[in-house]
mmCIF file of C-alpha atoms in Angstrom:
data_model
loop_
_atom_site.group_PDB
_atom_site.id
_atom_site.type_symbol
_atom_site.label_atom_id
_atom_site.label_comp_id
_atom_site.label_asym_id
_atom_site.label_seq_id
_atom_site.Cartn_x
_atom_site.Cartn_y
_atom_site.Cartn_z
ATOM 1 C CA MET A 1 3.939 -7.608 26.684
ATOM 2 C CA ALA A 2 2.827 -7.985 30.297
ATOM 3 C CA GLU A 3 5.256 -7.044 33.025
ATOM 4 C CA TYR A 4 7.457 -9.987 33.887
ATOM 5 C CA ILE A 5 9.390 -10.403 37.120
ATOM 6 C CA ALA A 6 11.062 -13.741 37.788
ATOM 7 C CA SER A 7 12.212 -15.077 41.144
ATOM 8 C CA ASP A 8 15.767 -14.418 42.302
ATOM 9 C CA LEU A 9 15.687 -16.649 45.397
ATOM 10 C CA GLU A 10 18.803 -18.603 46.346
ATOM 11 C CA LYS A 11 18.189 -20.838 49.354
ATOM 12 C CA ASP A 12 17.689 -24.314 50.752
ATOM 13 C CA ILE A 13 14.090 -25.419 50.527
ATOM 14 C CA THR A 14 12.297 -28.083 52.517
ATOM 15 C CA ILE A 15 10.345 -30.514 50.330
ATOM 16 C CA ILE A 16 7.652 -32.721 51.812
ATOM 17 C CA ASN A 17 6.267 -33.650 48.404
ATOM 18 C CA THR A 18 6.301 -32.221 44.910
ATOM 19 C CA PHE A 19 2.609 -31.312 44.981
ATOM 20 C CA ASP A 20 3.253 -28.844 47.804
ATOM 21 C CA LEU A 21 6.274 -27.654 45.844
ATOM 22 C CA GLU A 22 4.058 -26.771 42.888
ATOM 23 C CA THR A 23 1.652 -24.857 45.144
ATOM 24 C CA ASP A 24 4.516 -22.855 46.644
ATOM 25 C CA ALA A 25 6.065 -22.148 43.241
ATOM 26 C CA GLU A 26 2.807 -20.694 41.957
ATOM 27 C CA LYS A 27 3.199 -17.929 44.526
ATOM 28 C CA VAL A 28 6.523 -16.722 43.078
ATOM 29 C CA ILE A 29 6.303 -17.443 39.330
ATOM 30 C CA PRO A 30 4.330 -14.832 37.370
ATOM 31 C CA LYS A 31 0.908 -16.061 36.208
ATOM 32 C CA GLY A 32 1.700 -16.430 32.515
ATOM 33 C CA GLY A 33 4.964 -18.253 33.146
ATOM 34 C CA PHE A 34 3.444 -20.550 35.762
ATOM 35 C CA GLY A 35 0.567 -21.405 33.435
ATOM 36 C CA TYR A 36 3.000 -22.289 30.660
ATOM 37 C CA ILE A 37 5.115 -24.486 32.951
ATOM 38 C CA SER A 38 2.376 -26.244 34.892
ATOM 39 C CA SER A 39 -0.419 -26.765 32.413
ATOM 40 C CA GLY A 40 -0.940 -29.043 29.448
ATOM 41 C CA ALA A 41 -3.212 -29.833 26.541
ATOM 42 C CA GLY A 42 -6.989 -29.674 26.445
ATOM 43 C CA ASP A 43 -8.830 -30.861 29.538
ATOM 44 C CA LEU A 44 -5.542 -31.957 31.170
ATOM 45 C CA TYR A 45 -6.729 -35.576 31.227
ATOM 46 C CA THR A 46 -3.443 -36.998 29.965
ATOM 47 C CA LEU A 47 -1.371 -34.682 32.151
ATOM 48 C CA GLU A 48 -3.214 -35.909 35.239
ATOM 49 C CA GLU A 49 -3.332 -39.535 34.100
ATOM 50 C CA ASN A 50 0.448 -39.474 33.716
ATOM 51 C CA ILE A 51 0.637 -39.194 37.498
ATOM 52 C CA ARG A 52 -2.261 -41.537 38.319
ATOM 53 C CA SER A 53 -1.013 -44.240 35.956
ATOM 54 C CA PHE A 54 1.819 -45.197 38.287
ATOM 55 C CA ASN A 55 -0.893 -46.793 40.442
ATOM 56 C CA HIS A 56 -1.727 -49.179 37.608
ATOM 57 C CA LYS A 57 1.251 -51.252 38.785
ATOM 58 C CA LEU A 58 2.118 -52.077 42.397
ATOM 59 C CA ILE A 59 5.349 -52.931 44.157
ATOM 60 C CA LYS A 60 5.605 -56.289 45.924
ATOM 61 C CA PRO A 61 8.063 -55.731 48.808
ATOM 62 C CA ARG A 62 10.682 -58.277 49.804
ATOM 63 C CA VAL A 63 12.026 -58.651 53.355
ATOM 64 C CA LEU A 64 15.026 -60.320 55.005
ATOM 65 C CA GLN A 65 17.268 -59.231 52.139
ATOM 66 C CA GLU A 66 20.201 -58.057 54.288
ATOM 67 C CA ILE A 67 20.009 -54.561 52.895
ATOM 68 C CA ASP A 68 21.460 -51.354 54.272
ATOM 69 C CA ASN A 69 22.285 -48.122 52.408
ATOM 70 C CA PRO A 70 21.032 -49.080 48.942
ATOM 71 C CA ASP A 71 23.245 -47.955 46.079
ATOM 72 C CA THR A 72 21.629 -45.633 43.504
ATOM 73 C CA LYS A 73 24.694 -45.085 41.297
ATOM 74 C CA THR A 74 24.451 -46.002 37.636
ATOM 75 C CA SER A 75 26.226 -45.211 34.386
ATOM 76 C CA ILE A 76 25.456 -44.493 30.755
ATOM 77 C CA PHE A 77 27.843 -44.183 27.825
ATOM 78 C CA GLY A 78 30.719 -44.542 30.305
ATOM 79 C CA ASP A 79 29.572 -41.667 32.539
ATOM 80 C CA GLU A 80 28.845 -42.572 36.160
ATOM 81 C CA ILE A 81 26.065 -40.572 37.795
ATOM 82 C CA THR A 82 24.699 -40.345 41.327
ATOM 83 C CA SER A 83 21.406 -41.969 40.410
ATOM 84 C CA PRO A 84 19.293 -42.828 37.358
ATOM 85 C CA ILE A 85 17.365 -39.571 37.917
ATOM 86 C CA ILE A 86 18.295 -36.968 35.285
ATOM 87 C CA MET A 87 17.045 -33.575 34.120
ATOM 88 C CA ALA A 88 14.381 -33.606 31.415
ATOM 89 C CA PRO A 89 14.549 -30.888 28.757
ATOM 90 C CA VAL A 90 12.253 -28.012 29.724
ATOM 91 C CA ALA A 91 12.000 -24.777 27.757
ATOM 92 C CA ALA A 92 12.540 -21.296 29.184
ATOM 93 C CA HIS A 93 13.743 -21.765 32.766
ATOM 94 C CA GLY A 94 14.062 -17.993 32.829
ATOM 95 C CA LEU A 95 10.300 -17.893 33.362
ATOM 96 C CA ALA A 96 10.916 -19.221 36.869
ATOM 97 C CA HIS A 97 14.200 -17.602 37.938
ATOM 98 C CA VAL A 98 16.376 -14.748 36.720
ATOM 99 C CA LYS A 99 19.396 -17.053 36.364
ATOM 100 C CA GLY A 100 17.318 -19.622 34.501
ATOM 101 C CA GLU A 101 19.256 -22.532 33.055
ATOM 102 C CA ILE A 102 22.509 -21.350 34.626
ATOM 103 C CA ASP A 103 21.202 -22.235 38.074
ATOM 104 C CA SER A 104 19.389 -25.337 36.820
ATOM 105 C CA ALA A 105 22.569 -26.706 35.273
ATOM 106 C CA LYS A 106 24.547 -25.919 38.413
ATOM 107 C CA GLY A 107 22.017 -27.634 40.673
ATOM 108 C CA VAL A 108 21.988 -30.789 38.548
ATOM 109 C CA SER A 109 25.778 -30.789 38.317
ATOM 110 C CA ASP A 110 26.164 -30.343 42.070
ATOM 111 C CA TYR A 111 23.873 -33.333 42.550
ATOM 112 C CA GLY A 112 25.958 -35.365 40.113
ATOM 113 C CA SER A 113 23.621 -36.185 37.237
ATOM 114 C CA ILE A 114 22.868 -35.379 33.599
ATOM 115 C CA TYR A 115 21.504 -32.002 32.582
ATOM 116 C CA THR A 116 19.500 -31.981 29.336
ATOM 117 C CA ALA A 117 19.380 -28.523 27.778
ATOM 118 C CA SER A 118 16.419 -27.447 25.655
ATOM 119 C CA SER A 119 16.736 -25.792 22.254
ATOM 120 C CA PHE A 120 14.372 -23.201 23.699
ATOM 121 C CA ALA A 121 16.605 -22.383 26.671
ATOM 122 C CA THR A 122 16.882 -18.778 27.772
ATOM 123 C CA LYS A 123 20.656 -19.115 28.241
ATOM 124 C CA SER A 124 23.455 -20.062 25.850
ATOM 125 C CA PHE A 125 25.316 -23.350 25.530
ATOM 126 C CA LYS A 126 28.385 -21.760 27.111
ATOM 127 C CA GLU A 127 26.494 -20.372 30.086
ATOM 128 C CA MET A 128 25.101 -23.845 30.792
ATOM 129 C CA SER A 129 28.289 -25.764 30.039
ATOM 130 C CA ASP A 130 30.236 -23.517 32.394
ATOM 131 C CA GLN A 131 28.234 -25.139 35.210
ATOM 132 C CA ALA A 132 28.910 -28.745 34.175
ATOM 133 C CA ASN A 133 31.855 -29.300 36.548
ATOM 134 C CA GLY A 134 32.654 -32.649 34.960
ATOM 135 C CA GLN A 135 29.066 -33.883 34.781
ATOM 136 C CA PRO A 136 27.589 -34.857 31.393
ATOM 137 C CA GLN A 137 25.229 -32.542 29.550
ATOM 138 C CA TRP A 138 22.865 -33.544 26.741
ATOM 139 C CA PHE A 139 21.028 -31.370 24.239
ATOM 140 C CA GLN A 140 17.370 -31.644 23.224
ATOM 141 C CA PHE A 141 17.046 -30.537 19.622
ATOM 142 C CA TYR A 142 14.153 -28.891 17.817
ATOM 143 C CA MET A 143 15.508 -28.968 14.294
ATOM 144 C CA SER A 144 15.424 -25.968 11.979
ATOM 145 C CA LYS A 145 14.018 -26.274 8.489
ATOM 146 C CA ASP A 146 17.529 -25.272 7.318
ATOM 147 C CA ASP A 147 20.167 -28.016 7.656
ATOM 148 C CA GLY A 148 22.906 -25.404 7.579
ATOM 149 C CA ILE A 149 21.486 -23.945 10.782
ATOM 150 C CA ASN A 150 21.139 -27.447 12.216
ATOM 151 C CA ARG A 151 24.818 -28.152 11.571
ATOM 152 C CA ASN A 152 25.855 -24.877 13.183
ATOM 153 C CA ILE A 153 23.802 -25.632 16.306
ATOM 154 C CA MET A 154 25.259 -29.128 16.577
ATOM 155 C CA ASP A 155 28.763 -27.737 16.109
ATOM 156 C CA GLU A 156 28.170 -25.305 18.965
ATOM 157 C CA ALA A 157 26.687 -28.046 21.138
ATOM 158 C CA LYS A 158 29.712 -30.290 20.630
ATOM 159 C CA ALA A 159 32.121 -27.403 21.177
ATOM 160 C CA ASN A 160 30.500 -26.949 24.579
ATOM 161 C CA GLY A 161 30.820 -30.580 25.588
ATOM 162 C CA VAL A 162 27.363 -31.973 24.820
ATOM 163 C CA LYS A 163 27.507 -35.779 24.891
ATOM 164 C CA ALA A 164 24.165 -36.790 23.363
ATOM 165 C CA ILE A 165 21.466 -35.330 21.130
ATOM 166 C CA VAL A 166 17.803 -35.737 22.069
ATOM 167 C CA LEU A 167 15.495 -35.336 19.078
ATOM 168 C CA THR A 168 11.992 -34.435 20.212
ATOM 169 C CA ALA A 169 9.642 -36.158 17.772
ATOM 170 C CA ASP A 170 6.261 -35.596 19.441
ATOM 171 C CA ALA A 171 6.065 -31.808 19.160
ATOM 172 C CA THR A 172 6.082 -30.925 15.482
ATOM 173 C CA VAL A 173 3.196 -28.606 16.356
ATOM 174 C CA GLY A 174 2.146 -27.200 19.709
ATOM 175 C CA GLY A 175 -0.624 -28.936 21.641
ATOM 176 C CA ASN A 176 -3.925 -27.250 22.461
ATOM 177 C CA ARG A 177 -2.700 -25.409 25.555
ATOM 178 C CA GLU A 178 -5.763 -23.506 26.660
ATOM 179 C CA THR A 179 -4.173 -21.978 29.751
ATOM 180 C CA ASP A 180 -1.657 -20.123 27.582
ATOM 181 C CA LYS A 181 -4.491 -18.821 25.429
ATOM 182 C CA ARG A 182 -6.492 -17.619 28.428
ATOM 183 C CA ASN A 183 -3.432 -15.880 29.846
ATOM 184 C CA GLY A 184 -2.453 -14.404 26.487
ATOM 185 C CA PHE A 185 0.986 -15.852 27.130
ATOM 186 C CA THR A 186 3.917 -14.930 24.915
ATOM 187 C CA PHE A 187 7.576 -15.491 25.658
ATOM 188 C CA PRO A 188 9.166 -12.502 27.401
ATOM 189 C CA LEU A 189 12.713 -13.818 26.944
ATOM 190 C CA GLY A 190 15.012 -14.674 24.060
ATOM 191 C CA MET A 191 16.199 -18.124 22.979
ATOM 192 C CA PRO A 192 19.900 -17.758 22.162
ATOM 193 C CA ILE A 193 20.542 -21.320 20.943
ATOM 194 C CA VAL A 194 17.980 -21.103 18.129
ATOM 195 C CA GLN A 195 18.203 -17.364 17.513
ATOM 196 C CA ALA A 196 19.150 -18.012 13.875
ATOM 197 C CA TYR A 197 15.552 -19.103 13.245
ATOM 198 C CA GLN A 198 13.585 -18.120 16.366
ATOM 199 C CA SER A 199 13.828 -15.117 18.693
ATOM 200 C CA GLY A 200 11.057 -16.254 21.029
ATOM 201 C CA VAL A 201 10.441 -12.779 22.420
ATOM 202 C CA GLY A 202 6.805 -11.745 22.182
ATOM 203 C CA GLN A 203 5.752 -14.954 20.427
ATOM 204 C CA THR A 204 3.259 -17.633 21.338
ATOM 205 C CA MET A 205 4.217 -21.277 21.721
ATOM 206 C CA ASP A 206 2.459 -22.049 18.424
ATOM 207 C CA ALA A 207 4.661 -19.510 16.632
ATOM 208 C CA VAL A 208 7.782 -20.941 18.236
ATOM 209 C CA TYR A 209 6.957 -24.485 17.109
ATOM 210 C CA LYS A 210 6.039 -23.404 13.583
ATOM 211 C CA SER A 211 9.500 -21.900 13.167
ATOM 212 C CA ALA A 212 11.094 -25.328 13.692
ATOM 213 C CA LYS A 213 11.025 -28.304 11.335
ATOM 214 C CA GLN A 214 7.632 -29.998 11.398
ATOM 215 C CA ARG A 215 7.990 -32.849 8.893
ATOM 216 C CA LEU A 216 10.291 -35.170 10.810
ATOM 217 C CA SER A 217 11.226 -38.564 9.379
ATOM 218 C CA PRO A 218 13.679 -41.410 10.054
ATOM 219 C CA LYS A 219 16.134 -39.614 7.747
ATOM 220 C CA ASP A 220 16.462 -36.858 10.362
ATOM 221 C CA ILE A 221 17.795 -39.420 12.837
ATOM 222 C CA GLU A 222 20.330 -40.596 10.251
ATOM 223 C CA PHE A 223 21.376 -36.999 9.583
ATOM 224 C CA LEU A 224 21.839 -36.104 13.259
ATOM 225 C CA ALA A 225 23.707 -39.300 14.109
ATOM 226 C CA GLU A 226 26.041 -39.088 11.105
ATOM 227 C CA TYR A 227 26.806 -35.393 11.401
ATOM 228 C CA SER A 228 27.149 -35.162 15.175
ATOM 229 C CA GLY A 229 28.865 -38.493 15.813
ATOM 230 C CA LEU A 230 26.930 -38.545 19.104
ATOM 231 C CA PRO A 231 24.237 -40.912 20.411
ATOM 232 C CA VAL A 232 20.830 -39.665 19.283
ATOM 233 C CA PHE A 233 17.838 -40.316 21.517
ATOM 234 C CA VAL A 234 14.408 -40.114 19.918
ATOM 235 C CA LYS A 235 12.086 -38.509 22.442
ATOM 236 C CA GLY A 236 8.315 -38.880 22.468
ATOM 237 C CA VAL A 237 8.168 -42.587 21.594
ATOM 238 C CA GLN A 238 5.017 -44.298 22.879
ATOM 239 C CA ASP A 239 4.769 -47.248 20.484
ATOM 240 C CA GLY A 240 7.133 -50.175 20.089
ATOM 241 C CA GLU A 241 6.999 -50.057 16.294
ATOM 242 C CA ASP A 242 8.220 -46.449 16.340
ATOM 243 C CA ALA A 243 11.058 -47.492 18.628
ATOM 244 C CA SER A 244 12.200 -50.128 16.133
ATOM 245 C CA VAL A 245 12.035 -47.670 13.240
ATOM 246 C CA ALA A 246 14.133 -45.206 15.232
ATOM 247 C CA ILE A 247 16.750 -47.799 16.185
ATOM 248 C CA ASN A 248 16.976 -49.085 12.618
ATOM 249 C CA SER A 249 17.565 -45.477 11.515
ATOM 250 C CA GLY A 250 20.538 -45.070 13.828
ATOM 251 C CA ALA A 251 19.015 -43.942 17.125
ATOM 252 C CA GLY A 252 21.351 -44.544 20.042
ATOM 253 C CA GLY A 253 18.548 -44.392 22.579
ATOM 254 C CA ILE A 254 14.768 -44.287 22.992
ATOM 255 C CA TRP A 255 13.054 -41.722 25.208
ATOM 256 C CA VAL A 256 9.526 -42.717 26.245
ATOM 257 C CA SER A 257 7.479 -39.575 26.884
ATOM 258 C CA ASN A 258 4.233 -37.837 25.999
ATOM 259 C CA HIS A 259 5.728 -34.400 26.594
ATOM 260 C CA GLY A 260 4.282 -34.259 30.095
ATOM 261 C CA GLY A 261 0.723 -34.269 28.767
ATOM 262 C CA ARG A 262 1.333 -31.085 26.803
ATOM 263 C CA GLN A 263 0.617 -32.413 23.317
ATOM 264 C CA ILE A 264 -2.282 -34.861 22.811
ATOM 265 C CA ASP A 265 -4.989 -34.804 25.459
ATOM 266 C CA GLY A 266 -6.657 -38.201 25.698
ATOM 267 C CA GLY A 267 -3.469 -39.984 24.683
ATOM 268 C CA ILE A 268 -1.979 -42.912 26.573
ATOM 269 C CA ALA A 269 -0.237 -42.173 29.860
ATOM 270 C CA ALA A 270 3.511 -42.401 29.367
ATOM 271 C CA PHE A 271 3.984 -44.977 32.121
ATOM 272 C CA ASP A 272 1.388 -47.231 30.507
ATOM 273 C CA ALA A 273 3.396 -47.098 27.270
ATOM 274 C CA LEU A 274 6.788 -47.727 28.866
ATOM 275 C CA GLN A 275 6.825 -51.492 29.364
ATOM 276 C CA GLY A 276 5.681 -52.322 25.843
ATOM 277 C CA VAL A 277 8.231 -49.989 24.280
ATOM 278 C CA ALA A 278 11.025 -51.309 26.504
ATOM 279 C CA GLU A 279 10.187 -54.902 25.619
ATOM 280 C CA THR A 280 10.400 -54.046 21.917
ATOM 281 C CA VAL A 281 13.712 -52.233 22.423
ATOM 282 C CA ASN A 282 14.950 -55.354 24.245
ATOM 283 C CA LYS A 283 18.092 -53.647 25.565
ATOM 284 C CA ARG A 284 19.390 -52.793 22.075
ATOM 285 C CA VAL A 285 19.793 -49.175 23.225
ATOM 286 C CA PRO A 286 19.192 -47.333 26.507
ATOM 287 C CA VAL A 287 15.644 -46.299 27.396
ATOM 288 C CA VAL A 288 14.898 -42.993 29.130
ATOM 289 C CA PHE A 289 11.475 -42.234 30.579
ATOM 290 C CA ASP A 290 9.680 -39.042 31.593
ATOM 291 C CA SER A 291 6.170 -37.626 32.165
ATOM 292 C CA GLY A 292 4.286 -37.527 35.451
ATOM 293 C CA VAL A 293 7.184 -38.475 37.729
ATOM 294 C CA ARG A 294 6.451 -36.938 41.135
ATOM 295 C CA ARG A 295 7.822 -39.449 43.650
ATOM 296 C CA GLY A 296 10.806 -41.692 44.203
ATOM 297 C CA ALA A 297 8.459 -44.675 44.018
ATOM 298 C CA HIS A 298 7.539 -43.526 40.500
ATOM 299 C CA VAL A 299 11.232 -43.660 39.594
ATOM 300 C CA TYR A 300 11.405 -47.186 41.036
ATOM 301 C CA LYS A 301 8.374 -48.334 39.047
ATOM 302 C CA ALA A 302 9.712 -46.845 35.820
ATOM 303 C CA LEU A 303 13.035 -48.646 36.268
ATOM 304 C CA ALA A 304 11.195 -51.895 37.028
ATOM 305 C CA SER A 305 9.185 -51.380 33.826
ATOM 306 C CA GLY A 306 12.199 -51.127 31.526
ATOM 307 C CA ALA A 307 13.674 -47.632 31.864
ATOM 308 C CA ASP A 308 17.413 -47.187 32.313
ATOM 309 C CA LEU A 309 17.112 -43.528 33.311
ATOM 310 C CA VAL A 310 14.183 -41.450 34.571
ATOM 311 C CA ALA A 311 13.937 -37.738 33.780
ATOM 312 C CA ILE A 312 12.154 -35.130 35.892
ATOM 313 C CA GLY A 313 10.997 -31.732 34.654
ATOM 314 C CA ARG A 314 8.331 -29.583 36.277
ATOM 315 C CA PRO A 315 9.369 -30.295 39.910
ATOM 316 C CA VAL A 316 12.913 -29.134 39.090
ATOM 317 C CA VAL A 317 11.672 -25.847 37.654
ATOM 318 C CA TYR A 318 9.533 -25.307 40.760
ATOM 319 C CA GLY A 319 12.600 -25.919 42.908
ATOM 320 C CA LEU A 320 14.513 -23.437 40.760
ATOM 321 C CA ALA A 321 11.853 -20.774 41.345
ATOM 322 C CA LEU A 322 11.888 -21.320 45.106
ATOM 323 C CA GLY A 323 15.596 -21.693 45.717
ATOM 324 C CA GLY A 324 17.771 -21.218 42.632
ATOM 325 C CA HIS A 325 20.515 -23.787 42.116
ATOM 326 C CA GLN A 326 20.202 -25.006 45.714
ATOM 327 C CA GLY A 327 16.483 -25.548 45.203
ATOM 328 C CA VAL A 328 17.220 -27.611 42.095
ATOM 329 C CA GLN A 329 19.690 -29.776 43.977
ATOM 330 C CA ASN A 330 17.186 -30.173 46.825
ATOM 331 C CA VAL A 331 14.607 -31.535 44.362
ATOM 332 C CA PHE A 332 17.054 -34.167 43.127
ATOM 333 C CA ASN A 333 17.976 -35.019 46.720
ATOM 334 C CA TYR A 334 14.276 -35.401 47.534
ATOM 335 C CA PHE A 335 13.750 -37.869 44.697
ATOM 336 C CA GLN A 336 16.882 -39.794 45.629
ATOM 337 C CA HIS A 337 15.833 -40.024 49.283
ATOM 338 C CA GLU A 338 12.426 -41.406 48.316
ATOM 339 C CA LEU A 339 14.053 -43.816 45.857
ATOM 340 C CA GLU A 340 16.467 -45.051 48.551
ATOM 341 C CA LEU A 341 13.582 -45.449 50.988
ATOM 342 C CA THR A 342 11.639 -47.496 48.441
ATOM 343 C CA MET A 343 14.691 -49.631 47.722
ATOM 344 C CA GLN A 344 15.275 -50.274 51.418
ATOM 345 C CA LEU A 345 11.656 -51.290 51.994
ATOM 346 C CA THR A 346 11.513 -53.531 48.922
ATOM 347 C CA GLY A 347 14.800 -55.310 49.482
ATOM 348 C CA THR A 348 16.607 -54.017 46.406
ATOM 349 C CA HIS A 349 20.301 -53.284 46.840
ATOM 350 C CA ASN A 350 21.061 -51.428 43.613
ATOM 351 C CA ILE A 351 19.645 -50.182 40.334
ATOM 352 C CA ASP A 352 20.241 -53.450 38.469
ATOM 353 C CA GLU A 353 18.138 -55.269 41.049
ATOM 354 C CA ILE A 354 15.297 -52.777 40.554
ATOM 355 C CA LYS A 355 15.407 -53.491 36.823
ATOM 356 C CA ARG A 356 14.958 -57.211 37.569
ATOM 357 C CA THR A 357 11.979 -56.533 39.840
ATOM 358 C CA LYS A 358 8.526 -57.558 38.675
ATOM 359 C CA LEU A 359 5.639 -55.233 39.444
ATOM 360 C CA VAL A 360 2.116 -56.594 39.845
ATOM 361 C CA ASP A 361 -1.089 -55.384 38.224
ATOM 362 C CA ASN A 362 -3.240 -53.304 40.558
ATOM 363 C CA PRO A 363 -6.345 -55.370 41.469
ATOM 364 C CA TYR A 364 -7.978 -52.438 43.259
ATOM 365 C CA GLY A 365 -8.386 -50.001 40.342
ATOM 366 C CA ASN A 366 -7.005 -46.462 40.444
#
């Protein structure tokens, strides 16, 4: 195993944009870890199109709307949060910072939003839940092939205050991540949540995925919802028909995502899938969106296209590497500031008004 030294920085960071943030993070995250975090499948077409696709729709500003200090607060399942911007599940934060998910959870909590823990976290449920400070935490689940293990993990999640389960359905196998192969990347850290079926240490991403359940079906949603008694989001939905199947099987939410372009290269950009899925859902359950979100205006466009919440991933991990928990909070503050600026300049007072906003098709191309 190659030598691995993660960042231990704890400081305020200045963020001009998230693209600069990624460049700066590359300087402090070891090569293998940075490649795993930043890259995606194949030629990276879908990863890059996730970002470009936000230009497929344009904002039509309104003026003279008597607006000052737009309100970003929203709520879900009775929990009020600072904004609709939440933490997406990302594996192995310990690749970026020695405190890993402990500092990530603290930064999100200090901001006042939802932290979504990954099954492949490098810290335990308790270590993350200790940072919650009254803020909700969700759990993204890669199911074991053994339902006894699945029940034990859900029991531990609930014992540590988890309020929703997020079933990732688009990663039953690992995507063709060529950067990891070139770097010879294997995980240098353990995965305590799933240690009953996966150690993680010294293994490739393909090996990690193969240890989890690969043949997912609607019955898995029924099982998770019935056993946990919690809302179950199905993550990775990009087709309206799949959304309906999930809801009819007991899903309490739909999470539109293409795994940040890490699975199928040449697949549809997540933003391009969002509106159609949201229209099919038709407000029956909440819709969460992620993949390619790099600006507050992207958050605005996702909300205007049918999302109730918007999750951010890679930029948060870069902030973690550069500034620990304070860096994480700074990333959320950056997105909120840009969202507030967009709201002010478009005449939208609150999140509900954004959701009623109509975007226009881009007549200029990309």
